Amino acid sequence: LAAEIGTGADDDRLTASLDSLSKDLPRSLELFVSILREPKFQADRFALWKSEVVERLKQRNDDAGDILEREWSALLYGRDHYKAAEITKASLDGLTEADLRGYHAKWIHPGNLVVGVSGDFDPDAMMKLLSAALEGWKAGDVAPKPPAPTQQLTPGVYYIEKDIPQGKVEIGMRSIT
């Protein structure tokens, strides 16, 4: 179909994207929505992902950028805020396929989706196509708003000592919530 489907996640959102030729969009969208509605959660891929994360954990203090990002988040949000949360091997080991399935069942549904479309299409035809693709998928609980940071910002200059031949500087502040 010459289509590309991608997914991603960060602290604030999950994303899924579809790039398709206009002529192949109906079939591509059907496949895309089936992936969103019924992900496979393949055990071998989940195990591979976990092993990759373990390797990144081992190397998280080797790169000045990684160190800066971690400490910057803690300064801005506080170590107890989700934006500064750090995965540990123990928390990773405790993560199961059932956890992923439960998260998906609770939060991934039309009640929490925002759909954006761009490209060569007729708006009315696109709405019909999207409505048909999402038909029968029930909305569930709306995801709560993320908690506001409780960390009191203290202006200053902060140093993180690390014996590597590289330095990073970040200047900023919290802004729009």
JSON list of N, CA, C and O in Angstrom, two decimals, residues 134-174:
[
{"chain": "A", "resi": 134, "resn": "LEU", "atom": "N", "xyz": [-13.98, 4.41, 12.69]},
{"chain": "A", "resi": 134, "resn": "LEU", "atom": "CA", "xyz": [-14.10, 4.41, 14.15]},
{"chain": "A", "resi": 134, "resn": "LEU", "atom": "C", "xyz": [-15.43, 3.86, 14.65]},
{"chain": "A", "resi": 134, "resn": "LEU", "atom": "O", "xyz": [-15.63, 3.74, 15.86]},
{"chain": "A", "resi": 135, "resn": "GLU", "atom": "N", "xyz": [-16.31, 3.50, 13.73]},
{"chain": "A", "resi": 135, "resn": "GLU", "atom": "CA", "xyz": [-17.64, 3.02, 14.10]},
{"chain": "A", "resi": 135, "resn": "GLU", "atom": "C", "xyz": [-17.55, 1.81, 15.03]},
{"chain": "A", "resi": 135, "resn": "GLU", "atom": "O", "xyz": [-16.76, 0.89, 14.82]},
{"chain": "A", "resi": 136, "resn": "GLY", "atom": "N", "xyz": [-18.36, 1.84, 16.07]},
{"chain": "A", "resi": 136, "resn": "GLY", "atom": "CA", "xyz": [-18.41, 0.71, 17.00]},
{"chain": "A", "resi": 136, "resn": "GLY", "atom": "C", "xyz": [-17.37, 0.74, 18.09]},
{"chain": "A", "resi": 136, "resn": "GLY", "atom": "O", "xyz": [-17.40, -0.07, 19.01]},
{"chain": "A", "resi": 137, "resn": "TRP", "atom": "N", "xyz": [-16.41, 1.64, 18.00]},
{"chain": "A", "resi": 137, "resn": "TRP", "atom": "CA", "xyz": [-15.37, 1.75, 19.03]},
{"chain": "A", "resi": 137, "resn": "TRP", "atom": "C", "xyz": [-15.90, 2.70, 20.09]},
{"chain": "A", "resi": 137, "resn": "TRP", "atom": "O", "xyz": [-16.03, 3.90, 19.85]},
{"chain": "A", "resi": 138, "resn": "LYS", "atom": "N", "xyz": [-16.21, 2.16, 21.23]},
{"chain": "A", "resi": 138, "resn": "LYS", "atom": "CA", "xyz": [-16.85, 2.94, 22.29]},
{"chain": "A", "resi": 138, "resn": "LYS", "atom": "C", "xyz": [-15.86, 3.81, 23.05]},
{"chain": "A", "resi": 138, "resn": "LYS", "atom": "O", "xyz": [-14.75, 3.39, 23.32]},
{"chain": "A", "resi": 139, "resn": "ALA", "atom": "N", "xyz": [-16.31, 5.01, 23.40]},
{"chain": "A", "resi": 139, "resn": "ALA", "atom": "CA", "xyz": [-15.50, 5.90, 24.24]},
{"chain": "A", "resi": 139, "resn": "ALA", "atom": "C", "xyz": [-15.59, 5.42, 25.69]},
{"chain": "A", "resi": 139, "resn": "ALA", "atom": "O", "xyz": [-16.64, 4.99, 26.14]},
{"chain": "A", "resi": 140, "resn": "GLY", "atom": "N", "xyz": [-14.48, 5.52, 26.39]},
{"chain": "A", "resi": 140, "resn": "GLY", "atom": "CA", "xyz": [-14.44, 5.15, 27.80]},
{"chain": "A", "resi": 140, "resn": "GLY", "atom": "C", "xyz": [-14.17, 6.37, 28.66]},
{"chain": "A", "resi": 140, "resn": "GLY", "atom": "O", "xyz": [-14.55, 7.49, 28.31]},
{"chain": "A", "resi": 141, "resn": "ASP", "atom": "N", "xyz": [-13.49, 6.14, 29.77]},
{"chain": "A", "resi": 141, "resn": "ASP", "atom": "CA", "xyz": [-13.15, 7.22, 30.68]},
{"chain": "A", "resi": 141, "resn": "ASP", "atom": "C", "xyz": [-12.24, 8.24, 30.00]},
{"chain": "A", "resi": 141, "resn": "ASP", "atom": "O", "xyz": [-11.32, 7.87, 29.27]},
{"chain": "A", "resi": 142, "resn": "VAL", "atom": "N", "xyz": [-12.49, 9.50, 30.29]},
{"chain": "A", "resi": 142, "resn": "VAL", "atom": "CA", "xyz": [-11.62, 10.56, 29.78]},
{"chain": "A", "resi": 142, "resn": "VAL", "atom": "C", "xyz": [-10.40, 10.64, 30.68]},
{"chain": "A", "resi": 142, "resn": "VAL", "atom": "O", "xyz": [-10.51, 10.62, 31.91]},
{"chain": "A", "resi": 143, "resn": "ALA", "atom": "N", "xyz": [-9.24, 10.68, 30.08]},
{"chain": "A", "resi": 143, "resn": "ALA", "atom": "CA", "xyz": [-7.99, 10.75, 30.84]},
{"chain": "A", "resi": 143, "resn": "ALA", "atom": "C", "xyz": [-7.97, 12.01, 31.69]},
{"chain": "A", "resi": 143, "resn": "ALA", "atom": "O", "xyz": [-8.37, 13.08, 31.22]},
{"chain": "A", "resi": 144, "resn": "PRO", "atom": "N", "xyz": [-7.52, 11.90, 32.94]},
{"chain": "A", "resi": 144, "resn": "PRO", "atom": "CA", "xyz": [-7.47, 13.09, 33.79]},
{"chain": "A", "resi": 144, "resn": "PRO", "atom": "C", "xyz": [-6.37, 14.05, 33.33]},
{"chain": "A", "resi": 144, "resn": "PRO", "atom": "O", "xyz": [-5.41, 13.65, 32.67]},
{"chain": "A", "resi": 145, "resn": "LYS", "atom": "N", "xyz": [-6.53, 15.30, 33.69]},
{"chain": "A", "resi": 145, "resn": "LYS", "atom": "CA", "xyz": [-5.48, 16.27, 33.40]},
{"chain": "A", "resi": 145, "resn": "LYS", "atom": "C", "xyz": [-4.26, 15.91, 34.23]},
{"chain": "A", "resi": 145, "resn": "LYS", "atom": "O", "xyz": [-4.39, 15.47, 35.38]},
{"chain": "A", "resi": 146, "resn": "PRO", "atom": "N", "xyz": [-3.07, 16.08, 33.70]},
{"chain": "A", "resi": 146, "resn": "PRO", "atom": "CA", "xyz": [-1.87, 15.77, 34.47]},
{"chain": "A", "resi": 146, "resn": "PRO", "atom": "C", "xyz": [-1.73, 16.70, 35.67]},
{"chain": "A", "resi": 146, "resn": "PRO", "atom": "O", "xyz": [-2.19, 17.85, 35.61]},
{"chain": "A", "resi": 147, "resn": "PRO", "atom": "N", "xyz": [-1.11, 16.22, 36.73]},
{"chain": "A", "resi": 147, "resn": "PRO", "atom": "CA", "xyz": [-0.96, 17.08, 37.91]},
{"chain": "A", "resi": 147, "resn": "PRO", "atom": "C", "xyz": [0.01, 18.23, 37.64]},
{"chain": "A", "resi": 147, "resn": "PRO", "atom": "O", "xyz": [0.98, 18.09, 36.92]},
{"chain": "A", "resi": 148, "resn": "ALA", "atom": "N", "xyz": [-0.31, 19.36, 38.26]},
{"chain": "A", "resi": 148, "resn": "ALA", "atom": "CA", "xyz": [0.58, 20.52, 38.15]},
{"chain": "A", "resi": 148, "resn": "ALA", "atom": "C", "xyz": [1.82, 20.28, 39.00]},
{"chain": "A", "resi": 148, "resn": "ALA", "atom": "O", "xyz": [1.76, 19.58, 40.02]},
{"chain": "A", "resi": 149, "resn": "PRO", "atom": "N", "xyz": [2.94, 20.83, 38.62]},
{"chain": "A", "resi": 149, "resn": "PRO", "atom": "CA", "xyz": [4.14, 20.70, 39.44]},
{"chain": "A", "resi": 149, "resn": "PRO", "atom": "C", "xyz": [3.95, 21.39, 40.79]},
{"chain": "A", "resi": 149, "resn": "PRO", "atom": "O", "xyz": [3.30, 22.43, 40.87]},
{"chain": "A", "resi": 150, "resn": "THR", "atom": "N", "xyz": [4.49, 20.80, 41.82]},
{"chain": "A", "resi": 150, "resn": "THR", "atom": "CA", "xyz": [4.44, 21.41, 43.14]},
{"chain": "A", "resi": 150, "resn": "THR", "atom": "C", "xyz": [5.80, 22.00, 43.52]},
{"chain": "A", "resi": 150, "resn": "THR", "atom": "O", "xyz": [5.90, 22.72, 44.50]},
{"chain": "A", "resi": 151, "resn": "GLN", "atom": "N", "xyz": [6.80, 21.71, 42.74]},
{"chain": "A", "resi": 151, "resn": "GLN", "atom": "CA", "xyz": [8.16, 22.20, 42.98]},
{"chain": "A", "resi": 151, "resn": "GLN", "atom": "C", "xyz": [8.20, 23.72, 42.94]},
{"chain": "A", "resi": 151, "resn": "GLN", "atom": "O", "xyz": [7.70, 24.33, 41.99]},
{"chain": "A", "resi": 152, "resn": "GLN", "atom": "N", "xyz": [8.76, 24.32, 43.96]},
{"chain": "A", "resi": 152, "resn": "GLN", "atom": "CA", "xyz": [8.98, 25.77, 43.95]},
{"chain": "A", "resi": 152, "resn": "GLN", "atom": "C", "xyz": [10.28, 26.04, 43.21]},
{"chain": "A", "resi": 152, "resn": "GLN", "atom": "O", "xyz": [11.32, 25.49, 43.57]},
{"chain": "A", "resi": 153, "resn": "LEU", "atom": "N", "xyz": [10.19, 26.84, 42.17]},
{"chain": "A", "resi": 153, "resn": "LEU", "atom": "CA", "xyz": [11.39, 27.14, 41.39]},
{"chain": "A", "resi": 153, "resn": "LEU", "atom": "C", "xyz": [12.31, 28.07, 42.17]},
{"chain": "A", "resi": 153, "resn": "LEU", "atom": "O", "xyz": [11.86, 29.05, 42.76]},
{"chain": "A", "resi": 154, "resn": "THR", "atom": "N", "xyz": [13.57, 27.73, 42.16]},
{"chain": "A", "resi": 154, "resn": "THR", "atom": "CA", "xyz": [14.57, 28.55, 42.82]},
{"chain": "A", "resi": 154, "resn": "THR", "atom": "C", "xyz": [15.58, 28.98, 41.77]},
{"chain": "A", "resi": 154, "resn": "THR", "atom": "O", "xyz": [16.37, 28.16, 41.29]},
{"chain": "A", "resi": 155, "resn": "PRO", "atom": "N", "xyz": [15.53, 30.25, 41.34]},
{"chain": "A", "resi": 155, "resn": "PRO", "atom": "CA", "xyz": [16.50, 30.71, 40.34]},
{"chain": "A", "resi": 155, "resn": "PRO", "atom": "C", "xyz": [17.93, 30.48, 40.84]},
{"chain": "A", "resi": 155, "resn": "PRO", "atom": "O", "xyz": [18.21, 30.56, 42.03]},
{"chain": "A", "resi": 156, "resn": "GLY", "atom": "N", "xyz": [18.80, 30.17, 39.93]},
{"chain": "A", "resi": 156, "resn": "GLY", "atom": "CA", "xyz": [20.19, 29.95, 40.30]},
{"chain": "A", "resi": 156, "resn": "GLY", "atom": "C", "xyz": [20.97, 29.30, 39.18]},
{"chain": "A", "resi": 156, "resn": "GLY", "atom": "O", "xyz": [20.46, 29.10, 38.07]},
{"chain": "A", "resi": 157, "resn": "VAL", "atom": "N", "xyz": [22.20, 28.99, 39.48]},
{"chain": "A", "resi": 157, "resn": "VAL", "atom": "CA", "xyz": [23.07, 28.27, 38.56]},
{"chain": "A", "resi": 157, "resn": "VAL", "atom": "C", "xyz": [23.35, 26.93, 39.21]},
{"chain": "A", "resi": 157, "resn": "VAL", "atom": "O", "xyz": [23.78, 26.86, 40.36]},
{"chain": "A", "resi": 158, "resn": "TYR", "atom": "N", "xyz": [23.08, 25.86, 38.50]},
{"chain": "A", "resi": 158, "resn": "TYR", "atom": "CA", "xyz": [23.24, 24.51, 39.03]},
{"chain": "A", "resi": 158, "resn": "TYR", "atom": "C", "xyz": [24.27, 23.77, 38.19]},
{"chain": "A", "resi": 158, "resn": "TYR", "atom": "O", "xyz": [24.26, 23.86, 36.96]},
{"chain": "A", "resi": 159, "resn": "TYR", "atom": "N", "xyz": [25.12, 23.03, 38.85]},
{"chain": "A", "resi": 159, "resn": "TYR", "atom": "CA", "xyz": [26.18, 22.28, 38.18]},
{"chain": "A", "resi": 159, "resn": "TYR", "atom": "C", "xyz": [25.99, 20.79, 38.44]},
{"chain": "A", "resi": 159, "resn": "TYR", "atom": "O", "xyz": [25.64, 20.39, 39.53]},
{"chain": "A", "resi": 160, "resn": "ILE", "atom": "N", "xyz": [26.28, 20.02, 37.43]},
{"chain": "A", "resi": 160, "resn": "ILE", "atom": "CA", "xyz": [26.34, 18.58, 37.57]},
{"chain": "A", "resi": 160, "resn": "ILE", "atom": "C", "xyz": [27.73, 18.18, 37.11]},
{"chain": "A", "resi": 160, "resn": "ILE", "atom": "O", "xyz": [28.06, 18.31, 35.93]},
{"chain": "A", "resi": 161, "resn": "GLU", "atom": "N", "xyz": [28.55, 17.74, 38.05]},
{"chain": "A", "resi": 161, "resn": "GLU", "atom": "CA", "xyz": [29.92, 17.35, 37.72]},
{"chain": "A", "resi": 161, "resn": "GLU", "atom": "C", "xyz": [29.94, 15.98, 37.05]},
{"chain": "A", "resi": 161, "resn": "GLU", "atom": "O", "xyz": [29.28, 15.04, 37.52]},
{"chain": "A", "resi": 162, "resn": "LYS", "atom": "N", "xyz": [30.65, 15.88, 35.96]},
{"chain": "A", "resi": 162, "resn": "LYS", "atom": "CA", "xyz": [30.82, 14.61, 35.26]},
{"chain": "A", "resi": 162, "resn": "LYS", "atom": "C", "xyz": [32.11, 14.70, 34.47]},
{"chain": "A", "resi": 162, "resn": "LYS", "atom": "O", "xyz": [32.31, 15.64, 33.70]},
{"chain": "A", "resi": 163, "resn": "ASP", "atom": "N", "xyz": [32.98, 13.73, 34.66]},
{"chain": "A", "resi": 163, "resn": "ASP", "atom": "CA", "xyz": [34.28, 13.73, 34.01]},
{"chain": "A", "resi": 163, "resn": "ASP", "atom": "C", "xyz": [34.17, 13.16, 32.59]},
{"chain": "A", "resi": 163, "resn": "ASP", "atom": "O", "xyz": [34.47, 12.00, 32.34]},
{"chain": "A", "resi": 164, "resn": "ILE", "atom": "N", "xyz": [33.64, 14.00, 31.68]},
{"chain": "A", "resi": 164, "resn": "ILE", "atom": "CA", "xyz": [33.55, 13.64, 30.27]},
{"chain": "A", "resi": 164, "resn": "ILE", "atom": "C", "xyz": [33.96, 14.87, 29.46]},
{"chain": "A", "resi": 164, "resn": "ILE", "atom": "O", "xyz": [33.84, 15.99, 29.93]},
{"chain": "A", "resi": 165, "resn": "PRO", "atom": "N", "xyz": [34.46, 14.67, 28.24]},
{"chain": "A", "resi": 165, "resn": "PRO", "atom": "CA", "xyz": [34.95, 15.81, 27.45]},
{"chain": "A", "resi": 165, "resn": "PRO", "atom": "C", "xyz": [33.83, 16.55, 26.71]},
{"chain": "A", "resi": 165, "resn": "PRO", "atom": "O", "xyz": [33.92, 16.82, 25.52]},
{"chain": "A", "resi": 166, "resn": "GLN", "atom": "N", "xyz": [32.77, 16.85, 27.43]},
{"chain": "A", "resi": 166, "resn": "GLN", "atom": "CA", "xyz": [31.64, 17.50, 26.79]},
{"chain": "A", "resi": 166, "resn": "GLN", "atom": "C", "xyz": [30.88, 18.29, 27.84]},
{"chain": "A", "resi": 166, "resn": "GLN", "atom": "O", "xyz": [30.82, 17.89, 29.01]},
{"chain": "A", "resi": 167, "resn": "GLY", "atom": "N", "xyz": [30.30, 19.39, 27.46]},
{"chain": "A", "resi": 167, "resn": "GLY", "atom": "CA", "xyz": [29.49, 20.17, 28.38]},
{"chain": "A", "resi": 167, "resn": "GLY", "atom": "C", "xyz": [28.19, 20.58, 27.73]},
{"chain": "A", "resi": 167, "resn": "GLY", "atom": "O", "xyz": [28.10, 20.68, 26.51]},
{"chain": "A", "resi": 168, "resn": "LYS", "atom": "N", "xyz": [27.19, 20.80, 28.53]},
{"chain": "A", "resi": 168, "resn": "LYS", "atom": "CA", "xyz": [25.88, 21.24, 28.05]},
{"chain": "A", "resi": 168, "resn": "LYS", "atom": "C", "xyz": [25.41, 22.35, 28.97]},
{"chain": "A", "resi": 168, "resn": "LYS", "atom": "O", "xyz": [25.68, 22.34, 30.17]},
{"chain": "A", "resi": 169, "resn": "VAL", "atom": "N", "xyz": [24.70, 23.30, 28.40]},
{"chain": "A", "resi": 169, "resn": "VAL", "atom": "CA", "xyz": [24.13, 24.41, 29.17]},
{"chain": "A", "resi": 169, "resn": "VAL", "atom": "C", "xyz": [22.67, 24.53, 28.77]},
{"chain": "A", "resi": 169, "resn": "VAL", "atom": "O", "xyz": [22.34, 24.49, 27.58]},
{"chain": "A", "resi": 170, "resn": "GLU", "atom": "N", "xyz": [21.81, 24.68, 29.76]},
{"chain": "A", "resi": 170, "resn": "GLU", "atom": "CA", "xyz": [20.39, 24.91, 29.49]},
{"chain": "A", "resi": 170, "resn": "GLU", "atom": "C", "xyz": [19.95, 26.09, 30.34]},
{"chain": "A", "resi": 170, "resn": "GLU", "atom": "O", "xyz": [20.28, 26.19, 31.51]},
{"chain": "A", "resi": 171, "resn": "ILE", "atom": "N", "xyz": [19.20, 26.99, 29.71]},
{"chain": "A", "resi": 171, "resn": "ILE", "atom": "CA", "xyz": [18.68, 28.15, 30.39]},
{"chain": "A", "resi": 171, "resn": "ILE", "atom": "C", "xyz": [17.17, 28.17, 30.12]},
{"chain": "A", "resi": 171, "resn": "ILE", "atom": "O", "xyz": [16.74, 27.99, 28.97]},
{"chain": "A", "resi": 172, "resn": "GLY", "atom": "N", "xyz": [16.37, 28.35, 31.15]},
{"chain": "A", "resi": 172, "resn": "GLY", "atom": "CA", "xyz": [14.94, 28.37, 30.89]},
{"chain": "A", "resi": 172, "resn": "GLY", "atom": "C", "xyz": [14.13, 28.47, 32.15]},
{"chain": "A", "resi": 172, "resn": "GLY", "atom": "O", "xyz": [14.65, 28.79, 33.22]},
{"chain": "A", "resi": 173, "resn": "MET", "atom": "N", "xyz": [12.84, 28.20, 31.97]},
{"chain": "A", "resi": 173, "resn": "MET", "atom": "CA", "xyz": [11.89, 28.26, 33.07]},
{"chain": "A", "resi": 173, "resn": "MET", "atom": "C", "xyz": [10.62, 27.50, 32.65]},
{"chain": "A", "resi": 173, "resn": "MET", "atom": "O", "xyz": [10.46, 27.19, 31.47]},
{"chain": "A", "resi": 174, "resn": "ARG", "atom": "N", "xyz": [9.77, 27.20, 33.61]},
{"chain": "A", "resi": 174, "resn": "ARG", "atom": "CA", "xyz": [8.46, 26.63, 33.25]},
{"chain": "A", "resi": 174, "resn": "ARG", "atom": "C", "xyz": [7.64, 27.74, 32.63]},
{"chain": "A", "resi": 174, "resn": "ARG", "atom": "O", "xyz": [7.79, 28.90, 32.96]}
]
